[in-house]
Short mmCIF file of C-alpha atoms in Angstrom, two decimals:
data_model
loop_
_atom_site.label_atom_id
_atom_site.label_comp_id
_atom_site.label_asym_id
_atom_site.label_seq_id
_atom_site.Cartn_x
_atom_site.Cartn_y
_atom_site.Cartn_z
CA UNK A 1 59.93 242.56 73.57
CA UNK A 2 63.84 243.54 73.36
CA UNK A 3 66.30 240.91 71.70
CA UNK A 4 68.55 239.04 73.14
CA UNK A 5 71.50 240.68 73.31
CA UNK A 6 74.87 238.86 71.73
CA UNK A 7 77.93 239.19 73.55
CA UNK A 8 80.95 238.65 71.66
CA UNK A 9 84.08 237.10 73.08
CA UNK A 10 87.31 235.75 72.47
CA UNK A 11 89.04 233.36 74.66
CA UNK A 12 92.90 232.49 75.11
CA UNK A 13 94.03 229.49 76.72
CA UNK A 14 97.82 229.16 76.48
CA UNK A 15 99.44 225.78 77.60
CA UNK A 16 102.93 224.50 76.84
CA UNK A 17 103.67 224.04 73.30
CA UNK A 18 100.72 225.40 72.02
CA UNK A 19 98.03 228.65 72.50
CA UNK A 20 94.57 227.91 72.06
CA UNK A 21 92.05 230.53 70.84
CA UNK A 22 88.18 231.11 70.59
CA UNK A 23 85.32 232.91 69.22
CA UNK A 24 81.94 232.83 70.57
CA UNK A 25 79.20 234.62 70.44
CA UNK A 26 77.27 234.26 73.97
CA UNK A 27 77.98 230.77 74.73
CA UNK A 28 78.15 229.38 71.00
CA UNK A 29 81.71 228.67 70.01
CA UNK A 30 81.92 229.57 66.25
CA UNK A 31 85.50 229.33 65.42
CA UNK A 32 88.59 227.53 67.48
CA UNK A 33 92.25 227.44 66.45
CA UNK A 34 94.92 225.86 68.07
CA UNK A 35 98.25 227.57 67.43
CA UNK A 36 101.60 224.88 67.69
CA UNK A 37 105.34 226.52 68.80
CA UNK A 38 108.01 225.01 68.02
CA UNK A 39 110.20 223.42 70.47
CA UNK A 40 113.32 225.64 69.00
CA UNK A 41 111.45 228.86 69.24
CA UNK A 42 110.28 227.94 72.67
CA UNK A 43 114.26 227.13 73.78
CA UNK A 44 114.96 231.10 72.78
CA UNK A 45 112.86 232.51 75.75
CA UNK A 46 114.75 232.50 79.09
CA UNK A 47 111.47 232.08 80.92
CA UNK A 48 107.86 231.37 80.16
CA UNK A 49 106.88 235.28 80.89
CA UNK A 50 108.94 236.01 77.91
CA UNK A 51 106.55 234.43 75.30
CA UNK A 52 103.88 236.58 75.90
CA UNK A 53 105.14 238.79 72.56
CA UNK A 54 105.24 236.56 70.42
CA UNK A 55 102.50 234.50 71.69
CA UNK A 56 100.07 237.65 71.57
CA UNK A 57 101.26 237.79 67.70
CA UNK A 58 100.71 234.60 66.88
CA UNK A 59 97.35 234.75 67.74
CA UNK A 60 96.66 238.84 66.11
CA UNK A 61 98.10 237.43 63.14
CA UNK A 62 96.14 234.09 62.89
CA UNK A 63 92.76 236.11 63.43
CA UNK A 64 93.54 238.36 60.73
CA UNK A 65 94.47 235.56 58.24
CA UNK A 66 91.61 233.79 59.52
CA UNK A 67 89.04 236.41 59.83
CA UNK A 68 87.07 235.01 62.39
CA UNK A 69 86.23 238.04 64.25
CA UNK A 70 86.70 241.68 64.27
CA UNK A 71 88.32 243.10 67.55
CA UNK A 72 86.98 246.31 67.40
CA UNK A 73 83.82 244.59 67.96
CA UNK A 74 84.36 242.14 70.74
CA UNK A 75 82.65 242.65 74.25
CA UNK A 76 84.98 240.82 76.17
CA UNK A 77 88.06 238.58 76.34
CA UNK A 78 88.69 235.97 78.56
CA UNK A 79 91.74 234.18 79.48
CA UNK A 80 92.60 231.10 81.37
CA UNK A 81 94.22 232.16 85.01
CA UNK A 82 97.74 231.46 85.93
CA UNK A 83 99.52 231.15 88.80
CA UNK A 84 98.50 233.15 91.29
CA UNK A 85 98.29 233.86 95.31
CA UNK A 86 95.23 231.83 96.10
CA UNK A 87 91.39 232.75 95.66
CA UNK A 88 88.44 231.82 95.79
CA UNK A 89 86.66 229.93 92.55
CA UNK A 90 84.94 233.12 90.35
CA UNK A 91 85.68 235.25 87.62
CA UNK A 92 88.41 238.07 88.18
CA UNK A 93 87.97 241.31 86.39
CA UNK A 94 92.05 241.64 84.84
CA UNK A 95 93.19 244.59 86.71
CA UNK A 96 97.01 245.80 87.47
CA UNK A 97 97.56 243.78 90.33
CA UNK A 98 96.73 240.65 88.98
CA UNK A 99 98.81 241.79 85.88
CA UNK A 100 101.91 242.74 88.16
CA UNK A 101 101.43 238.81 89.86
CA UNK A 102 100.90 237.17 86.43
CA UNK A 103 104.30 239.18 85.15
CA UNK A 104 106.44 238.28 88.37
CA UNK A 105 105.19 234.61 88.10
CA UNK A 106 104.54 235.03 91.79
CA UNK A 107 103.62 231.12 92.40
CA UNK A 108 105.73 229.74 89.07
CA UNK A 109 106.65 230.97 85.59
CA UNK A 110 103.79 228.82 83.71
CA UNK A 111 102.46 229.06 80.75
CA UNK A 112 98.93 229.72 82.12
CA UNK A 113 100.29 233.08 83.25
CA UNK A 114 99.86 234.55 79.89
CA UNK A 115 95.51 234.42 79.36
CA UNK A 116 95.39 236.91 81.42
CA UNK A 117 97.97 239.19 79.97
CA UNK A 118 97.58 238.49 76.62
CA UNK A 119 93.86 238.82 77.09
CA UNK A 120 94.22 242.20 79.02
CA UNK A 121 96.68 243.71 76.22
CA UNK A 122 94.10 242.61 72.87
CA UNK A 123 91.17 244.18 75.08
CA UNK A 124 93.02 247.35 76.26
CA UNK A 125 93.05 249.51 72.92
CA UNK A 126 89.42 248.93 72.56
CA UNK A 127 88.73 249.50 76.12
CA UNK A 128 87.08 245.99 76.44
CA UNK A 129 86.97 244.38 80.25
CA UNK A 130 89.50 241.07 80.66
CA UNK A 131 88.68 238.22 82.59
CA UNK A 132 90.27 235.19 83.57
CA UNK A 133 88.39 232.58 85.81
CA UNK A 134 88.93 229.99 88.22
CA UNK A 135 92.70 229.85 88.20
CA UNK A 136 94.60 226.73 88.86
CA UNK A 137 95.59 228.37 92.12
CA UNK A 138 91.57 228.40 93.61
CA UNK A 139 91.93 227.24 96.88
CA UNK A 140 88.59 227.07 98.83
CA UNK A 141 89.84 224.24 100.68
CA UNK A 142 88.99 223.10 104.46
CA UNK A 143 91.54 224.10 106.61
CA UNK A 144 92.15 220.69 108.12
CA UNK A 145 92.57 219.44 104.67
CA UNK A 146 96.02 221.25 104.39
CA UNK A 147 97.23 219.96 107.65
CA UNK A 148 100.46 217.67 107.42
CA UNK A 149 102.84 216.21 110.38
CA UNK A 150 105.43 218.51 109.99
CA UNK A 151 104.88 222.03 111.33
CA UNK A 152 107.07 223.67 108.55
CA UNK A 153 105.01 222.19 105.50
CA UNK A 154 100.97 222.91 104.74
CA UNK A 155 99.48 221.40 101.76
CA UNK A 156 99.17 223.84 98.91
CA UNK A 157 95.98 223.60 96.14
CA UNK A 158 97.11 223.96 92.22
CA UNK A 159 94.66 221.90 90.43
CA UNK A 160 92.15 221.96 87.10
CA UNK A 161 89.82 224.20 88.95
CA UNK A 162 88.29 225.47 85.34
CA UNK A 163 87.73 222.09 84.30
CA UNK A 164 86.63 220.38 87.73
CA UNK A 165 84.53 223.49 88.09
CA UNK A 166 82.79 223.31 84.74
CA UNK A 167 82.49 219.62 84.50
CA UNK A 168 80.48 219.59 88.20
CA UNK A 169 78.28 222.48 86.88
CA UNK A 170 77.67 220.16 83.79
CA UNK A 171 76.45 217.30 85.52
CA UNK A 172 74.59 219.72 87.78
CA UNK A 173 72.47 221.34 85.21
CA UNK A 174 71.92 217.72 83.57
CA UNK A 175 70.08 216.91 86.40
CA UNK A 176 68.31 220.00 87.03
CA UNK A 177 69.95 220.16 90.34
CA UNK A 178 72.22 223.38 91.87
CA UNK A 179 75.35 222.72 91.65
CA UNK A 180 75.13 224.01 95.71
CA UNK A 181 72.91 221.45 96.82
CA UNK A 182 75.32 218.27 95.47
CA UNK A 183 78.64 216.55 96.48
CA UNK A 184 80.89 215.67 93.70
CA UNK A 185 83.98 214.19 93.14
CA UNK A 186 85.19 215.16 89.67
CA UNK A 187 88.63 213.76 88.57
CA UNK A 188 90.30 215.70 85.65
CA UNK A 189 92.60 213.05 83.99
CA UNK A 190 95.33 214.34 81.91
CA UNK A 191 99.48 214.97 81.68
CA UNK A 192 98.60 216.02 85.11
CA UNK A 193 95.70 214.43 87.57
CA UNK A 194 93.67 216.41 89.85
CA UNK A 195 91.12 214.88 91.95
CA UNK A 196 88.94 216.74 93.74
CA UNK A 197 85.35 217.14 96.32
CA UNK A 198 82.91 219.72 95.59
CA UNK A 199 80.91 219.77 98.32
CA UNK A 200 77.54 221.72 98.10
CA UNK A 201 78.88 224.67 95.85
CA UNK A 202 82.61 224.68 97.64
CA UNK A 203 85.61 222.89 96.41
CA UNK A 204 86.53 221.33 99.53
CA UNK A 205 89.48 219.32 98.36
CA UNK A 206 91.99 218.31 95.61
CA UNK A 207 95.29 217.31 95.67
CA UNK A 208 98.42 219.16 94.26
CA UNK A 209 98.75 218.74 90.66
CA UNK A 210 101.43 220.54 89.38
CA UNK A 211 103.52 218.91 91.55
CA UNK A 212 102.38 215.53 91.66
CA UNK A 213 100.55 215.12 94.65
CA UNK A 214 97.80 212.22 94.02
CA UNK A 215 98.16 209.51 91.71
CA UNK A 216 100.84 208.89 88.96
CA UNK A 217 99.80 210.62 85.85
CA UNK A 218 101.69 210.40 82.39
CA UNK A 219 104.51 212.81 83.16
CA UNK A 220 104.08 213.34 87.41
CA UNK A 221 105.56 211.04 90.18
CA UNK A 222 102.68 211.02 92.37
CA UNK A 223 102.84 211.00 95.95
CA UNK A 224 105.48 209.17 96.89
CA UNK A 225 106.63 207.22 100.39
CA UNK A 226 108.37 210.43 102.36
CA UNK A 227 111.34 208.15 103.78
CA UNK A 228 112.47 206.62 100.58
CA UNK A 229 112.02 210.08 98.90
CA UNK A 230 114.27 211.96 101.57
CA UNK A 231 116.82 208.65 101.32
CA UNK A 232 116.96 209.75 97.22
CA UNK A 233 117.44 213.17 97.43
CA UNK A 234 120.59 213.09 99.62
CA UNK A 235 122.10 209.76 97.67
CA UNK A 236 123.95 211.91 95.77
CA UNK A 237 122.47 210.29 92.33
CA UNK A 238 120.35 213.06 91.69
CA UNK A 239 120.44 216.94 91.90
CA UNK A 240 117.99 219.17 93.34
CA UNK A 241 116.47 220.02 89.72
CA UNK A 242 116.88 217.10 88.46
CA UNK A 243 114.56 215.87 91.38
CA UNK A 244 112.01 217.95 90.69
CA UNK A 245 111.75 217.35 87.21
CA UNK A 246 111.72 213.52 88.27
CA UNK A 247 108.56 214.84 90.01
CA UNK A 248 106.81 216.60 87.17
CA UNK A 249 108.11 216.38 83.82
CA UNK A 250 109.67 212.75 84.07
CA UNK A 251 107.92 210.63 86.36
CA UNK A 252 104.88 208.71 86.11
CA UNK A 253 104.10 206.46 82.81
CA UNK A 254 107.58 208.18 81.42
CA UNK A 255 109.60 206.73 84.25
CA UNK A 256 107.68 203.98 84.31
CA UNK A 257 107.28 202.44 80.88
CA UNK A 258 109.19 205.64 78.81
CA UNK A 259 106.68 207.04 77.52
CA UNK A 260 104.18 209.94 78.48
CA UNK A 261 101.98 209.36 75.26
CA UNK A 262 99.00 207.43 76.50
CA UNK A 263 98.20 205.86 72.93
CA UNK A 264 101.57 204.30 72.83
CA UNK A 265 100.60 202.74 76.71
CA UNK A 266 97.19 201.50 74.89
CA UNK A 267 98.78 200.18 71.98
CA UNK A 268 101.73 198.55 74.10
CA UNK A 269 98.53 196.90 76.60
CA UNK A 270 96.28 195.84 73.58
CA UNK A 271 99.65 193.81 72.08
CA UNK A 272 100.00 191.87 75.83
CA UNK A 273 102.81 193.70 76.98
CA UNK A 274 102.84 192.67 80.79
CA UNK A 275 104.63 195.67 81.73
CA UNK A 276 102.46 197.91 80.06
CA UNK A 277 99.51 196.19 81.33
CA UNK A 278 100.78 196.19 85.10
CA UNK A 279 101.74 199.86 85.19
CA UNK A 280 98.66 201.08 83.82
CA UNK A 281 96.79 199.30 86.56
CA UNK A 282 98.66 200.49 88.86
CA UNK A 283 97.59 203.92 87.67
CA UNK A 284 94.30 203.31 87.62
CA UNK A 285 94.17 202.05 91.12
CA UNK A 286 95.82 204.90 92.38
CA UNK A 287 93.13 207.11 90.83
CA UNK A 288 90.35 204.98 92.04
CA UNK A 289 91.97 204.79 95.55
CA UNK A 290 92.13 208.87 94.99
CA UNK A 291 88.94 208.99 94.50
CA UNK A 292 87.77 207.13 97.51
CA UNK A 293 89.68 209.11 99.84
CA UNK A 294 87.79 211.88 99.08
CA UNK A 295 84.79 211.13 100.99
CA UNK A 296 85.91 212.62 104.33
CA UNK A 297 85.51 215.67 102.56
CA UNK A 298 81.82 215.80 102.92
CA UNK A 299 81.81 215.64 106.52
CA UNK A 300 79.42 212.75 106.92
CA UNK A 301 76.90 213.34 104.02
CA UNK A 302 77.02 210.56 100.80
CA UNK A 303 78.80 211.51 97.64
CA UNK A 304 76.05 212.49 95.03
CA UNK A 305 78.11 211.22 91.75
CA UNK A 306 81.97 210.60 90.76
CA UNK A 307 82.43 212.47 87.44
CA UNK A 308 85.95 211.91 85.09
CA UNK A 309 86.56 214.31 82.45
CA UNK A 310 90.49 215.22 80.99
CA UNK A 311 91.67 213.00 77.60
CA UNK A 312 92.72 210.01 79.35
CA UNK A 313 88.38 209.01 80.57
CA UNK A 314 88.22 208.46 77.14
CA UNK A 315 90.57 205.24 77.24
CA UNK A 316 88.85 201.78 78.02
CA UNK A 317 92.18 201.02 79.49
CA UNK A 318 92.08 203.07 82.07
CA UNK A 319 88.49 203.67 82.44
CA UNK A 320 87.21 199.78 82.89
CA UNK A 321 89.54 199.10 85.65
CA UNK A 322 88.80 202.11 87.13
CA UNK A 323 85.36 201.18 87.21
CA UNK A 324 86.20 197.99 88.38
CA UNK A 325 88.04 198.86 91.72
CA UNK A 326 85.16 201.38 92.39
CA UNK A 327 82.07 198.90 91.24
CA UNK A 328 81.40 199.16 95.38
CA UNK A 329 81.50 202.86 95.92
CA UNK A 330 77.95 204.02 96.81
CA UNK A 331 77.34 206.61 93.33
CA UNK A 332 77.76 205.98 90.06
CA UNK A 333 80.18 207.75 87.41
CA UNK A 334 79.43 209.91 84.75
CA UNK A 335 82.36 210.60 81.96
CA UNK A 336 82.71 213.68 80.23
CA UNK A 337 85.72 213.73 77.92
CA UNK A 338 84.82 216.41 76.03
CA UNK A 339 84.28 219.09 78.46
CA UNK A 340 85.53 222.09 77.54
CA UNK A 341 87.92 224.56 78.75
CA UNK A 342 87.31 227.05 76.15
CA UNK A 343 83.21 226.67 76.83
CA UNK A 344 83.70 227.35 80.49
CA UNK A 345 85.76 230.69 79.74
CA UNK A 346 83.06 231.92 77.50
CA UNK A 347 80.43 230.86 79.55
CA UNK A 348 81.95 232.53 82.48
CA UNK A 349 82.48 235.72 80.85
CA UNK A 350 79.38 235.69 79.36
CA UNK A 351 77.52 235.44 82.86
CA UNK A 352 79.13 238.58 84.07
CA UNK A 353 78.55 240.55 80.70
CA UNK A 354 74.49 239.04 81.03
CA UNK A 355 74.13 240.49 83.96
CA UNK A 356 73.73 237.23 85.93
CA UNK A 357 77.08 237.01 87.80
CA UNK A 358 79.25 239.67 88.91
CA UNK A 359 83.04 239.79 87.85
CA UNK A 360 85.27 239.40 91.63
CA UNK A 361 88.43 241.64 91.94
CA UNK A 362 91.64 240.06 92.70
CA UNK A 363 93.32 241.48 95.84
#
């Protein structure tokens, strides 16, 4: 009987200030390093595209102080998707079309844009295959779902899709059910909030996280009422990018209460601080109403189980009045904090490298 075989692969997973790295071998994680950049080296790159250098350096130079793998004997590397035109949930073999979108930033210049190029460029001398897999930009969406009141403006998708994705598998093979025969609502709770139906296999729905469609989150607006909105942005008091930074980057708990760390809201609610306390149940009920909204989404059939993953479900207070304004919805809730973005890469990549799925190509 042949052996197992053990695929080796490293992951990238670049976000704002930081680039996250991983080795595993098949799905076992056995060394993760999280690499900080400095806000003043950051301000020296005209756009985010420009990082890729020295981000890609940071990370060669890290594994060889580090030794935690050997490239020349890696079987794959993986990197998180960016911003691309939208596609359907998979892994995407990293091929020069999705390199010449990820360059140009085609959607936005985000940091996310640089797994995939990063990851194509270590694997490239060693004529390894790249991956990247289920971009924020998935959009598998029902058509009606995009639908708004004004002809000019259709709802675009830009969520978690790797972490919704992998925290609905989770729950999926926890109770030795297909993840194609259940209906989930998964809500990824973090600087940004993405809530979102899977609906037998298909993600059906989510709002627009990146720019604050949904609930408040720590550093996003939220949706907010359209006439009031349009009365702001010609009052003169703000400009046009100082709007949309009001949208995503300083709205939410920042506006709010001036802060976008959640441990100072906790701290500020645990002392009594009404304000503190009232915002963040506002938040919460804006999630929980999020999350009920979603049931249209599965076109008649009930909602198997609401599952919360992202840093914030691990906050009681958020979570218990959460729990509280849902007590009557007809599933329960299942948290997963911890879920993994770096797990889902590898396990992704892994699949196609086993054999067991098949690596799509980005057109």
């Amino acid at each position: 009987m042949n052996p197992c075989p053990v695929f080796k692969i490293l992951c990238i997973n670049p976000g704002s200030t930081s680039t996250k790295y991983a080795y595993f071998e098949n799905t076992t994680c056995l060394s993760s390093e999280d690499i900080n950049h400095s806000h003043e080296s950051l301000l020296s790159f005209n756009r985010i595209a420009d990082q890729f250098a020295m981000r890609k350096k940071a990370i060669l130079d890290d594994i060889q102080k580090k030794g935690c793998c050997r490239l020349d004997q890696l079987d794959a590397v993986v990197g998180r998707g960016g911003l691309l035109k939208p596609i359907a949930a998979g892994t995407y073999r990293v091929e020069e079309k999705l390199l010449t979108d990820l360059r140009s930033g085609t959607l936005e210049d985000h940091a996310s844009n640089l797994g995939g190029l990063i990851a194509a460029d270590i694997a490239a001398p060693f004529g390894l295959p790249a991956f990247i897999v289920d971009p924020p930009v998935v959009n598998e969406a029902d058509d009606i779902s995009l639908i708004t009141g004004v002809k000019e403006i259709r709802r675009r998708v830009i969520s978690h899709a790797l972490s919704q994705r992998s925290a609905a598998k989770r729950y999926a093979e926890e109770v030795g059910k297909p993840y194609e025969t259940l209906n989930l609502i998964v809500a990824h709770l973090g600087g940004g909030i993405s809530i979102g139906a899977h609906r037998q296999g298909r993600y059906a729905d989510v709002n627009n996280a990146l720019d604050g469609e949904g609930p408040m989150s720590p550093e996003r607006s939220g949706t907010l009422p359209a006439g009031q909105l349009i009365d702001l942005c010609f009052s003169g008091k703000y400009t046009h990018q100082e709007l949309k930074r009001l949208n995503r980057g300083k709205g939410g708990l920042l506006s709010l209460l001036g802060t976008s760390d959640f441990r100072e809201v906790e701290k500020r609610v645990l002392d009594g601080d009404p304000e503190a306390i009232r915002i963040t149940e506002a938040m919460a009920y804006q999630i929980a109403k999020s999350i009920s909204a979603l049931l249209p989404a599965f076109h008649g059939q009930p909602a198997d189980r609401i599952i919360i993953t992202g840093g914030l479900s691990r906050s009681p207070i958020l979570m218990n009045p959460i729990r509280r304004f849902l007590a009557a919805f007809p599933s329960g809730m299942t948290l997963y904090p911890d879920t993994s973005e770096m797990q889902a890469l590898a396990s992704a990549a892994w699949r196609v490298l086993s054999g067991h799925d098949k690596a799509k190509k980005y057109a």
